[in-house]
Coordinates of C-alpha atoms in Angstrom, one line a residue:
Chain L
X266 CA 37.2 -55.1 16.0
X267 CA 35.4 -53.4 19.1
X268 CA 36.0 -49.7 20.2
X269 CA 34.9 -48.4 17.4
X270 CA 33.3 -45.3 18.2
X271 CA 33.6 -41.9 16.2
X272 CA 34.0 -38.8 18.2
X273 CA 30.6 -37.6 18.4
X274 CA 29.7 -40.5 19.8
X275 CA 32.4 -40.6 22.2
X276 CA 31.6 -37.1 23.0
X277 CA 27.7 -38.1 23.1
X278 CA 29.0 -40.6 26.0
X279 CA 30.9 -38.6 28.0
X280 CA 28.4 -36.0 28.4
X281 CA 26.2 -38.5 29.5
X282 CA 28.3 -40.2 31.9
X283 CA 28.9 -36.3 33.1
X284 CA 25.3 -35.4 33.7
X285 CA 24.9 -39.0 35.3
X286 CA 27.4 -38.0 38.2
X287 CA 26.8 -34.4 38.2
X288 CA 24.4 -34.2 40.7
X289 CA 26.4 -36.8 43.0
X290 CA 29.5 -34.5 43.1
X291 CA 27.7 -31.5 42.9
X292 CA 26.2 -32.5 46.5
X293 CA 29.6 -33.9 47.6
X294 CA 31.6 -30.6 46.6
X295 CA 28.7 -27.7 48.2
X296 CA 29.1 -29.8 51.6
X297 CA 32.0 -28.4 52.4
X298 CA 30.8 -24.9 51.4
X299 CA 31.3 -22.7 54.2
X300 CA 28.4 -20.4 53.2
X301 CA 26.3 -22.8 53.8
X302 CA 24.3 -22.8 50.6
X303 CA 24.6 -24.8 47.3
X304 CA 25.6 -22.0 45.3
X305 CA 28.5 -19.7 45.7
X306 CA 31.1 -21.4 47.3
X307 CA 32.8 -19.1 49.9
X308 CA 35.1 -21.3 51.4
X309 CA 36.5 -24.8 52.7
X310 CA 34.7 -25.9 55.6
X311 CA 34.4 -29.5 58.2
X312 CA 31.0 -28.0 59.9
X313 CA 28.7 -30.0 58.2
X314 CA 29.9 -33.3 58.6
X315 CA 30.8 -32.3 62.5
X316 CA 27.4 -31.1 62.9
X317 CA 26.0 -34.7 60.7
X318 CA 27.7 -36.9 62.9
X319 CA 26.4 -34.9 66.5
X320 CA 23.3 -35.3 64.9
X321 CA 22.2 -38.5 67.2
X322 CA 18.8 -38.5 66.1
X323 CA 19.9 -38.8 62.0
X324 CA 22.5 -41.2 63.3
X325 CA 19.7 -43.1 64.9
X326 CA 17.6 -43.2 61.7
X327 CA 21.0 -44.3 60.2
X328 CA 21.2 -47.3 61.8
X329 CA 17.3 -47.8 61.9
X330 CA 17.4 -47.7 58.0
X331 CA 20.4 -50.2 58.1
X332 CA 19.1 -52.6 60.8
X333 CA 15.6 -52.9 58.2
X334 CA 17.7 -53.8 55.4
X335 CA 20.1 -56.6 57.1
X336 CA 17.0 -58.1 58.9
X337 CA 14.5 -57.9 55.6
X338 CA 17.1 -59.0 53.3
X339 CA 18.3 -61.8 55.3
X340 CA 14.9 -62.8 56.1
X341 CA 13.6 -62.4 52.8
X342 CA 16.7 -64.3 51.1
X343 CA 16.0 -67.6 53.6
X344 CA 11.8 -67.3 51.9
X345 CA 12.9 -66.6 48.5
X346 CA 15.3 -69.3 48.0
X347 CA 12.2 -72.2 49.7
X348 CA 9.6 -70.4 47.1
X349 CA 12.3 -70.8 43.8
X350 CA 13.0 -74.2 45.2
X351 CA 9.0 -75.0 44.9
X352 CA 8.4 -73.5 41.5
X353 CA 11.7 -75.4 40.7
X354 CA 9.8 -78.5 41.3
X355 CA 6.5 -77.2 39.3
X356 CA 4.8 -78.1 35.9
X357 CA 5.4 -75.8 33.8
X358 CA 1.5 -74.5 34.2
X359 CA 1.4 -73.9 37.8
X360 CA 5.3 -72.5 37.4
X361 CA 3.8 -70.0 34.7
X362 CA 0.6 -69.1 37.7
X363 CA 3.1 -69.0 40.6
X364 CA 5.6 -66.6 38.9
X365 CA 2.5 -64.6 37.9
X366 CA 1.8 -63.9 41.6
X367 CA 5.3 -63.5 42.6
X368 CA 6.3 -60.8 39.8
X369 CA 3.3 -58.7 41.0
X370 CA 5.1 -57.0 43.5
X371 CA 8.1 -55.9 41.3
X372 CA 5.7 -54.4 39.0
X373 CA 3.6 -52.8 41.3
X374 CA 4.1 -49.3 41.4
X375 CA 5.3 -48.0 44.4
X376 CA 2.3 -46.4 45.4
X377 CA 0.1 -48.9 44.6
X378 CA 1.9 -51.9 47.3
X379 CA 2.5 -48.8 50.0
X380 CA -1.5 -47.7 50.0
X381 CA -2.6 -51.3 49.9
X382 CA 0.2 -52.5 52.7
X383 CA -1.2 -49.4 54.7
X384 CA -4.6 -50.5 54.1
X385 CA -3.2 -54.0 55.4
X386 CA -1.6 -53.2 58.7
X387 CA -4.0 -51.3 59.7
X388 CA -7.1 -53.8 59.1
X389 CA -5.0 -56.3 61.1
X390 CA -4.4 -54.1 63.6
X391 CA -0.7 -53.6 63.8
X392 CA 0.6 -50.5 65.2
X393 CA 3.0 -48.4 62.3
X394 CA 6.2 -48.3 62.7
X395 CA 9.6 -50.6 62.3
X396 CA 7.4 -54.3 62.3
X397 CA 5.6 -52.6 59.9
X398 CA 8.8 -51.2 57.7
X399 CA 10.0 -54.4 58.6
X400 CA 7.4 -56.9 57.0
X401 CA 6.9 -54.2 54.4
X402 CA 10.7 -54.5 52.8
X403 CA 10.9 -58.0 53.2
X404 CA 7.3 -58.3 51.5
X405 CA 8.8 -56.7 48.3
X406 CA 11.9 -57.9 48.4
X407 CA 10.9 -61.9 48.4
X408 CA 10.6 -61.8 44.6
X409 CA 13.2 -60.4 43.7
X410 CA 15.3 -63.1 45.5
X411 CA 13.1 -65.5 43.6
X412 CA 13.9 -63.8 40.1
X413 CA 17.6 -64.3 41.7
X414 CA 18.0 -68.0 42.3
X415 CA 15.2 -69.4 39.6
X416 CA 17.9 -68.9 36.5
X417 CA 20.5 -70.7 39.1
X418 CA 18.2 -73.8 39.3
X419 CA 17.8 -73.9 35.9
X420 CA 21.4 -74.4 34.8
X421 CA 22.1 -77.0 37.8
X422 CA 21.6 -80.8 35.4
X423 CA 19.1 -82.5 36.9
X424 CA 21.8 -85.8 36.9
X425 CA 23.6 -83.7 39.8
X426 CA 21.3 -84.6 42.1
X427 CA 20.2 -87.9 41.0
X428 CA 24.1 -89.1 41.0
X429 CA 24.2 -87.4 44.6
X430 CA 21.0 -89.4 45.4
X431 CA 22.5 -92.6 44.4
X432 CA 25.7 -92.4 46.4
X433 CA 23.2 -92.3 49.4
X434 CA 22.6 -88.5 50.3
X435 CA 19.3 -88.0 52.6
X436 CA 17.2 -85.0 50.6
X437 CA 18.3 -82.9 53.1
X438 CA 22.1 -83.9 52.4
X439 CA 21.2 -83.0 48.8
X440 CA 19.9 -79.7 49.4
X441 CA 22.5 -78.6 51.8
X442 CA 25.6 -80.3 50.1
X443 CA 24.4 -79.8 46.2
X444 CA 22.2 -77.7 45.4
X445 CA 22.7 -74.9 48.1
X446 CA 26.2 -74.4 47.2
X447 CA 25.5 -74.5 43.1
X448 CA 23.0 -71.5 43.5
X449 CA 24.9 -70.0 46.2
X450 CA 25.8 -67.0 43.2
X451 CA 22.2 -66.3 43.0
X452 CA 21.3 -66.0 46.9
X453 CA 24.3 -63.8 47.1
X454 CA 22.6 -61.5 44.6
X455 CA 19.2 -62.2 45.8
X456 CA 20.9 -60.8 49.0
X457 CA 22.6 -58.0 48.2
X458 CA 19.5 -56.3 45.4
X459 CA 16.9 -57.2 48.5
X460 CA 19.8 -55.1 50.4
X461 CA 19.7 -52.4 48.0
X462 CA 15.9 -52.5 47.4
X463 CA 15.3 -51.6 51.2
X464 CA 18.2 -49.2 51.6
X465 CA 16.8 -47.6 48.2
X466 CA 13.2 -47.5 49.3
X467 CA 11.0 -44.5 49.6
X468 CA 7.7 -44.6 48.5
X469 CA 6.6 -47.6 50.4
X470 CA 7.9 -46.9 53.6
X471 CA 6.7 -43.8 53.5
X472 CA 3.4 -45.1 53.7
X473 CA 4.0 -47.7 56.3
X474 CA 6.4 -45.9 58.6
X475 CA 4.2 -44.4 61.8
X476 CA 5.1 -41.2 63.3
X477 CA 7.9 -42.8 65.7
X478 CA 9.6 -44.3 63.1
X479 CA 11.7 -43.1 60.0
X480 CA 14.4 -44.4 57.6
X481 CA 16.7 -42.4 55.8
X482 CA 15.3 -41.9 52.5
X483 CA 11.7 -40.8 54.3
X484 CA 14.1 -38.6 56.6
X485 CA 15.5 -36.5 53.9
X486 CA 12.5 -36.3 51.8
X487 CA 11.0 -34.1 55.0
X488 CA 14.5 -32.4 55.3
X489 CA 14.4 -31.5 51.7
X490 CA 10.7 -30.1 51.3
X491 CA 11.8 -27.7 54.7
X492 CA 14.6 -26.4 51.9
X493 CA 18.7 -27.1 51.3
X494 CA 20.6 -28.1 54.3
X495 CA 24.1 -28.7 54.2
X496 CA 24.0 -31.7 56.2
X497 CA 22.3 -33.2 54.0
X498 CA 25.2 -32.6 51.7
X499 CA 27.6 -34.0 53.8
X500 CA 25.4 -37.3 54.4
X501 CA 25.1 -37.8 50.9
X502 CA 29.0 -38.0 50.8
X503 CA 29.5 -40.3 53.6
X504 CA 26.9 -42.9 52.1
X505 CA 28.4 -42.1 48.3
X506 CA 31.6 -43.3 49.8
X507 CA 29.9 -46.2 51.5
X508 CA 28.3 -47.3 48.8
X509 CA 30.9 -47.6 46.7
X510 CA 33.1 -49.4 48.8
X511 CA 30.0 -51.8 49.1
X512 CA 29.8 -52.3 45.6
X513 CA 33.5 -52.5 45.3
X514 CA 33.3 -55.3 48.1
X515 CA 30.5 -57.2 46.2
X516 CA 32.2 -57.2 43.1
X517 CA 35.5 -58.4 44.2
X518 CA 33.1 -61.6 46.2
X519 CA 30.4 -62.1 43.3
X520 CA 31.4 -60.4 40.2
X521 CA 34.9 -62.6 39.8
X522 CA 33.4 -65.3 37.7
X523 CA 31.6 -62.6 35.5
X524 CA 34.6 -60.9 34.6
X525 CA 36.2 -64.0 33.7
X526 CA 33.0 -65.0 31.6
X527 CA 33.3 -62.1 30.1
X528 CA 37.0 -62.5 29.5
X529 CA 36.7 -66.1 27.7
X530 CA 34.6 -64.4 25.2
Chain S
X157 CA 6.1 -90.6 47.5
X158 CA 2.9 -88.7 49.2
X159 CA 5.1 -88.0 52.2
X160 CA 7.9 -85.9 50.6
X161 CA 5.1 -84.1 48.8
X162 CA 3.9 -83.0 52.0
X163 CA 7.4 -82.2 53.5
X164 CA 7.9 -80.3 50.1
X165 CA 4.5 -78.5 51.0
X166 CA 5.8 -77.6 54.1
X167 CA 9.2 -76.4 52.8
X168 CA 7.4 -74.1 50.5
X169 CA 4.7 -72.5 53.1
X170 CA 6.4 -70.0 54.4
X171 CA 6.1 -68.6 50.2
X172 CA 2.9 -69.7 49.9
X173 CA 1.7 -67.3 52.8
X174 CA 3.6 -64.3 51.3
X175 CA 1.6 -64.7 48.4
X176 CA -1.7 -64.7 50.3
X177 CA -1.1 -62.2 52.6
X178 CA 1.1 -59.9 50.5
X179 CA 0.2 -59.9 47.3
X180 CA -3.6 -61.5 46.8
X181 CA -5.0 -59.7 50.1
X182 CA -3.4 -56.7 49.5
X183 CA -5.0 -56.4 45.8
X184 CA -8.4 -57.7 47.6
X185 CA -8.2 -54.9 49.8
X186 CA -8.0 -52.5 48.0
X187 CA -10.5 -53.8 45.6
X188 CA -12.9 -53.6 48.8
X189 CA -11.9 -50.0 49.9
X190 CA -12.7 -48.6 47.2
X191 CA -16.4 -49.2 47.6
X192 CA -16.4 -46.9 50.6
X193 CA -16.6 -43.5 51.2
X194 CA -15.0 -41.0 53.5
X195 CA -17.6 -42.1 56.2
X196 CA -17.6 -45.3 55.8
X197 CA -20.6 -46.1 54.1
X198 CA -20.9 -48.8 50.9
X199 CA -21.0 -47.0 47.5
X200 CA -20.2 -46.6 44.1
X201 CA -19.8 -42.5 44.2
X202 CA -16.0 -43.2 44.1
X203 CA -16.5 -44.4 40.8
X204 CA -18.9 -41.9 39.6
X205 CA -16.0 -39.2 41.1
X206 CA -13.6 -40.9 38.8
X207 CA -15.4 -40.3 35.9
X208 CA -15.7 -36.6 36.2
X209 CA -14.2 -33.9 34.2
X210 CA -11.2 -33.7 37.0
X211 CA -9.7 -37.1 37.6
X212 CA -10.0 -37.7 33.7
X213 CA -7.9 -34.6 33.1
X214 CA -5.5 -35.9 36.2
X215 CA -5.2 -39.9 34.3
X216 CA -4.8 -37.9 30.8
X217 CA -1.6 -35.5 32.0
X218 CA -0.3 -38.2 34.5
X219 CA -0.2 -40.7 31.3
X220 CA 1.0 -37.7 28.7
X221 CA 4.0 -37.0 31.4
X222 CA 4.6 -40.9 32.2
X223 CA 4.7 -40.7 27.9
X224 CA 7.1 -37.8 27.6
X225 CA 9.4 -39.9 30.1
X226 CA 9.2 -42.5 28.3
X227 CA 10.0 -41.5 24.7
X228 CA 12.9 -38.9 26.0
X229 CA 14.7 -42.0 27.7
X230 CA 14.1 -44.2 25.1
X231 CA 16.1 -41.8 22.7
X232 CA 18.7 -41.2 24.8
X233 CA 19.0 -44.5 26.2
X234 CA 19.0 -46.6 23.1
X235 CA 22.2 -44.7 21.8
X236 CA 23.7 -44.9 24.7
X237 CA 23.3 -48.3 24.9
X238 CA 24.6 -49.0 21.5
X239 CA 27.4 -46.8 21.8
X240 CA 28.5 -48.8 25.1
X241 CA 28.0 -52.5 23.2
X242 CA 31.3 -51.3 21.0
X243 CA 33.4 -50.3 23.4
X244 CA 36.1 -52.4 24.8
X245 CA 35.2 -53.0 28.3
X246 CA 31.8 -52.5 27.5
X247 CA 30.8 -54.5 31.5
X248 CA 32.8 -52.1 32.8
X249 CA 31.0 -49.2 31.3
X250 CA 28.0 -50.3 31.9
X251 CA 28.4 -51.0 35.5
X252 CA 29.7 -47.1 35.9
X253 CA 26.1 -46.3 33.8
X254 CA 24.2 -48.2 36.3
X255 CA 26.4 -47.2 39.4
X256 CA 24.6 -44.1 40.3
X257 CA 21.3 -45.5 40.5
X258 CA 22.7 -47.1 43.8
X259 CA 22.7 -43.6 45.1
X260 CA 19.4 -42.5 47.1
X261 CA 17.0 -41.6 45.0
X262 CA 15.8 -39.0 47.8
X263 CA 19.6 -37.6 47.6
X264 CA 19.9 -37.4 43.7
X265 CA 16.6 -35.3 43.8
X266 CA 17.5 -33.4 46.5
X267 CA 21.2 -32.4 44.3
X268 CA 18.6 -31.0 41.6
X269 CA 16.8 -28.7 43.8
X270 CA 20.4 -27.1 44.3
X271 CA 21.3 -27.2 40.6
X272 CA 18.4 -25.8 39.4
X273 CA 17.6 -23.2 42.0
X274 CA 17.3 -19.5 41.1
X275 CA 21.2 -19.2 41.9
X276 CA 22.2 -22.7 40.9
X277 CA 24.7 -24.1 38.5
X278 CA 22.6 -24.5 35.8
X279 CA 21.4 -21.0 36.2
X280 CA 25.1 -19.7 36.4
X281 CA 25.4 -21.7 32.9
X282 CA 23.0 -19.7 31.4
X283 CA 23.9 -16.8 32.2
X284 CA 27.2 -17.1 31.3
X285 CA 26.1 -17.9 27.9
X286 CA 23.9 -14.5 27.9
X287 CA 20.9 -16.3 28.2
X288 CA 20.0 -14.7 31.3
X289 CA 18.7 -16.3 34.8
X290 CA 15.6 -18.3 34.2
X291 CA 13.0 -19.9 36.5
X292 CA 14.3 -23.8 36.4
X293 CA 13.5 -25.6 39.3
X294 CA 9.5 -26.0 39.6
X295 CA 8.3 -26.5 35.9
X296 CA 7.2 -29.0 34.0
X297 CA 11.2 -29.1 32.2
X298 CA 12.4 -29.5 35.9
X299 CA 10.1 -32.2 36.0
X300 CA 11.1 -34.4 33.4
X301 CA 14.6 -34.1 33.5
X302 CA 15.1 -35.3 36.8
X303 CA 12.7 -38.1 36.2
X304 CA 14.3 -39.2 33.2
X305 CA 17.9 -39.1 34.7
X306 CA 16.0 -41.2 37.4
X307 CA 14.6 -43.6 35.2
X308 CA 17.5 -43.9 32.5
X309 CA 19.9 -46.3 33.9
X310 CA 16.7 -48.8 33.8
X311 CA 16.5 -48.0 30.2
X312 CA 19.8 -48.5 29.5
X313 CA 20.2 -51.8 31.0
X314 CA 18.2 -54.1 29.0
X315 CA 18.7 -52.2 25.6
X316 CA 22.5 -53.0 26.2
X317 CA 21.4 -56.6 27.1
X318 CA 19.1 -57.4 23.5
X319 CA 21.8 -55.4 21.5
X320 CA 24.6 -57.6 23.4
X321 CA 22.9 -60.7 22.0
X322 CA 22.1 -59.7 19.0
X323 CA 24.0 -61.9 17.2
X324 CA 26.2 -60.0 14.6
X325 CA 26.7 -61.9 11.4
X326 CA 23.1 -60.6 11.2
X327 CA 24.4 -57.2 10.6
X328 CA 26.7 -58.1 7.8
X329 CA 24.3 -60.1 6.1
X330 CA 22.3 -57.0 5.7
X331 CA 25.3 -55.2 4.9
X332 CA 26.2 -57.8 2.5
X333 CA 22.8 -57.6 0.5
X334 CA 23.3 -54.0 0.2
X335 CA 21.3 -52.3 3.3
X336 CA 22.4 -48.7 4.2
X337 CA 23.4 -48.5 7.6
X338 CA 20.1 -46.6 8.2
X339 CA 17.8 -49.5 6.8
X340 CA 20.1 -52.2 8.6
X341 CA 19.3 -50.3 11.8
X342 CA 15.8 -50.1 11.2
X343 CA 15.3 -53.6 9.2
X344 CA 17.6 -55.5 11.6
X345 CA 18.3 -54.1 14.7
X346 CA 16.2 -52.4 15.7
X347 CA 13.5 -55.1 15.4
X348 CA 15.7 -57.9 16.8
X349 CA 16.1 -55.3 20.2
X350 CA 12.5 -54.7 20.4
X351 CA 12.2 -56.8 23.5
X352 CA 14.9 -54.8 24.8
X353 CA 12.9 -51.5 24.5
X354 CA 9.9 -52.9 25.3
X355 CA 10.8 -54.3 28.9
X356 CA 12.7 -51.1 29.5
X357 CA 9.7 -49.3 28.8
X358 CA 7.8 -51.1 31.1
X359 CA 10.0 -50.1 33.6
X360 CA 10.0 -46.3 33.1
X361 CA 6.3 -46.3 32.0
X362 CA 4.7 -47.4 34.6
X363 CA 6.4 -45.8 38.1
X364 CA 6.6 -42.7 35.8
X365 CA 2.6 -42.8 36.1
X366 CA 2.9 -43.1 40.3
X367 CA 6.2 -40.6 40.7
X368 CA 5.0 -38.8 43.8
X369 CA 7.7 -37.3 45.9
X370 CA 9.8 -35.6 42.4
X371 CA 6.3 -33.9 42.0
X372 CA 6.8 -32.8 45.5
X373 CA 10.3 -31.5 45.3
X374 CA 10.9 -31.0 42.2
X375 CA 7.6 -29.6 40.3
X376 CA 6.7 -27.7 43.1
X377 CA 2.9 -29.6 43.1
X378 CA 2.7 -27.8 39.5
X379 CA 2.1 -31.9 38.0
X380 CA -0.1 -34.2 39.4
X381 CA 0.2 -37.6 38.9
X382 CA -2.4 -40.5 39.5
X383 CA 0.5 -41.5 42.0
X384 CA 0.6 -38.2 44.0
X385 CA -3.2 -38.0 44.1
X386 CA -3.1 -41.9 45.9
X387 CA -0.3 -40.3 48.0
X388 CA -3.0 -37.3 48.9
X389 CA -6.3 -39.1 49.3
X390 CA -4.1 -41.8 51.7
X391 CA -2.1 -39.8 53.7
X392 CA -3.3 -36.5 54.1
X393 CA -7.3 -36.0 53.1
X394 CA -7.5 -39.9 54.5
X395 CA -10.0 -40.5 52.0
X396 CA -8.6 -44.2 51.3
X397 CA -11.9 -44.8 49.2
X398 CA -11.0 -42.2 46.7
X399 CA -7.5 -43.3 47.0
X400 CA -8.3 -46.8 46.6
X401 CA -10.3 -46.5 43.6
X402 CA -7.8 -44.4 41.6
X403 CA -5.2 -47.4 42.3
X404 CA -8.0 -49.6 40.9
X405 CA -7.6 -48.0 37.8
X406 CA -3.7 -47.5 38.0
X407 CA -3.6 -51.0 38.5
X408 CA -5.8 -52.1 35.4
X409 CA -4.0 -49.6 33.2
X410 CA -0.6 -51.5 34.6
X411 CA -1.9 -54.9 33.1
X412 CA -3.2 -53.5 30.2
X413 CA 0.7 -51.6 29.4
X414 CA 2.2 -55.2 30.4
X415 CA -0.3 -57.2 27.8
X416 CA 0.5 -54.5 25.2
X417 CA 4.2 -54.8 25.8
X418 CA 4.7 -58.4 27.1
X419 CA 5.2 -60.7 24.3
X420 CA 8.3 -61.3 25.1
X421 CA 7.0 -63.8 27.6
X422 CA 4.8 -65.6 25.0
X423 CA 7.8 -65.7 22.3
X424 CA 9.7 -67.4 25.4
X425 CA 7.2 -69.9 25.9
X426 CA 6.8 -70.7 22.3

């Protein structure tokens, strides 16, 4: 019965799914443009990625920007998972409060949480740079953990735990040997989009990142306002490729059991 | 009883203190800054500033851009979105939809400045078809195009979710009483997606109001937003006053879109 799409909405389709990668491949195919701009191509060239990965001081920021998002998502997964075990717990009054507070931050606009953490850090006093990136992404990235696990705790029947409690598990034998594993899906999202948020993230740390410190995204929004540089190109194809074997990775570990969902319908 | 309440207290504290000191304090502070002025004295002038002739006309365009973003996603998204839900591997699709938003933003931006540069593809297109070489990049066209391919797989996503649940014996039953396809689309689906447009909305409309950097790169500082003038007042006239006040605003106007849009939450509770 599905698939039934006439061809000017196929066409409709596929010239969306083209302008959606244009831009990626465009950037991927100019970087190896000998002429060193992103128009006329004048020939096949390895420069750019030789002269991206001598670069030590983008290769620094490289790892910078990935250190930030392991360390904020990790830490951020571990206080998102104790807050959706609390509102778990809650009426559903305090719940509906609680969430209030916690969805703030996700619909904040950019902007608005990178003046007022700037505003923060420096009222208390803490020097800009990576403790202020630092508490920064794992600041915005708590909720979305939360959003993560909440649904999980929802579908785990409450007569789960109570059978586990009668067999004689401690509460922390209960947490650790029922209910951890049953969300375990939703912390490994809650993990990976905190991952993504912080490796994603411009505006904010734009704001909170000192003059000592920068992460990718802030780094190549200063490269790009100097004007095109081709090793910008060639990073963007490095970290296209990366990505995708990332999100090849999660989905072979997380999105199993939502292709077979999908497949018993 | 008392004592795993506390222990549960304790569990929780570590989320409790986020939300003090990351989301109530940061709100407060702002709040409080904006009562200042550049030197530091308490006032109101912020306020009065706000209310002349030049941050009125900044809040009107940044809202009439963050609108034109808005309604050009929504009609390309909504299609989109249908035309994926009848395909066969419709997850699969989607996934490849939402895919490049995993890209840096910073890099997809930066791949427009090359497209739409004085010598760029898109400028080669138009030439070829004898329209002749035209000043792309840096206008308000510029502008919204990239922001909308920005914003779109957002769009996209929970459209294909409400039409995806839409259950669709509701579609032959109109068909069945007679309803054109048009009327079925309009009586039926559309209003049975509504909270699919309406969250998606909320998440183009309101970062569309605080874009700052695709203003930068993109529209050449031709478009101001409310978000770029926070970005100015903060980071490089350091008047945080002025900058605080105009997020006041930006962050009333927020709640206000996200009462006008958020029943879905009350229908939930209901």
């Amino acid at each position: 019965m599905k698939d039934k799409i006439n061809w000017p909405g196929r066409l409709f389709l596929i010239v969306i799914f083209a302008i959606l990668y244009l831009p990626i491949f465009y950037l991927i195919f100019y970087s190896f443009n000998s002429g060193g701009k992103m128009y006329h191509f004048q020939g096949f060239t390895l420069e750019f990625y030789k002269e991206l990965f001598q670069n030590t001081r983008l290769l620094i920021i490289v790892l910078n920007t990935l250190i930030v998002a392991l360390l904020s998502a990790l830490v951020s997964t571990i206080i998102g998972v104790m807050g959706a075990l609390a509102i778990h717990q809650m009426r559903k009054k305090s719940k509906n409060s609680v969430l209030g507070l916690n969805n703030v931050l996700i619909v904040s606009p950019d902007v608005i949480i990178g003046a007022s953490f700037l505003i923060l850090f420096t009222t208390a006093g803490l020097k800009l740079g990576f403790y202020s990136v630092l508490l920064s992404h794992i600041a915005f990235s708590i909720p979305i953990v939360v959003l993560m696990v909440l649904p999980k705790l929802g579908e785990m029947s409450p007569s789960l735990i109570d059978a586990a409690r009668d067999l004689g598990a401690s509460p922390w034998g209960v947490l650790s040997k029922v209910t951890l594993p049953f969300i375990a899906p939703g912390i490994l999202a809650g993990f990976f989009m905190a991952l993504t948020y912080s490796l994603d993230d411009f505006a904010v740390t734009f704001f909170v990142t000192g003059n000592g410190f920068s992460t990718l995204s802030v780094e190549i929004y200063s490269m790009a306002r100097q004007g095109v540089s081709l090793t910008i190109n060639a990073l963007s194809a490095v970290l296209f490729l990366v990505t995708m074997l990332v999100v090849a990775a999660y989905y072979a570990v997380a999105g199993r059991k939502k292709i077979r969902v999908g497949g018993r319908k | 009883m008392q004592n795993s309440r506390v222990t549960k207290l304790v569990y929780a504290l570590p989320y409790y203190l986020w939300i003090l000191l990351f989301v109530a304090l940061p709100i407060a502070l702002i709040v409080y800054y904006s009562f200042f002025d550049i030197h530091g004295n308490l006032t109101l002038h912020n306020y009065e500033k706000f209310f002349t002739p030049v941050y009125l006309k900044l809040t009107l365009s940044s809202f009439w851009y963050a609108f034109l973003i808005t309604i050009v996603s929504l009609t390309i998204a909504y299609p989109v979105a249908y035309l994926l839900t009848k395909t066969r591997n419709s997850q699969i699709w989607l996934l490849l939809i939402i895919a490049p938003s995993w890209i840096n933003l910073l890099l997809k931006a930066y791949a427009f400045i090359g497209i739409f540069s004085t010598y760029g593809m898109a400028n080669s297109f138009l030439e070829t078809i004898g329209i002749g070489t035209k000043q792309i990049l840096f206008t308000d066209f510029s502008f919204i195009f990239v922001s909308v391919y920005i914003f779109i797989p957002f769009m996209i996503l929970p459209i294909f979710n409400a039409l995806n649940e839409l259950n669709p014996t509701f579609l032959e039953a109109a068909q069945d009483m007679g309803a054109s396809k048009w009327t079925a689309f309009w009586r039926v689906i559309f209003p049975l997606t509504i909270d699919g447009v309406k969250s998606g909305c909320q998440v183009v409309f309101i970062p569309a109001l605080s874009l700052f950097m695709l203003t930068r790169l993109i529209a050449g500082n031709r478009v101001i937003t409310l978000g770029t003038a926070i970005e100015e007042h903060f980071l490089v006239t350091q008047d945080w006053g002025m900058g605080s006040t105009i997020a006041v605003f930006l962050i009333i106007i927020m709640f206000l879109f996200m009462i006008v849009t958020g029943s879905r939450n009350r229908k939930r509770g209901a």
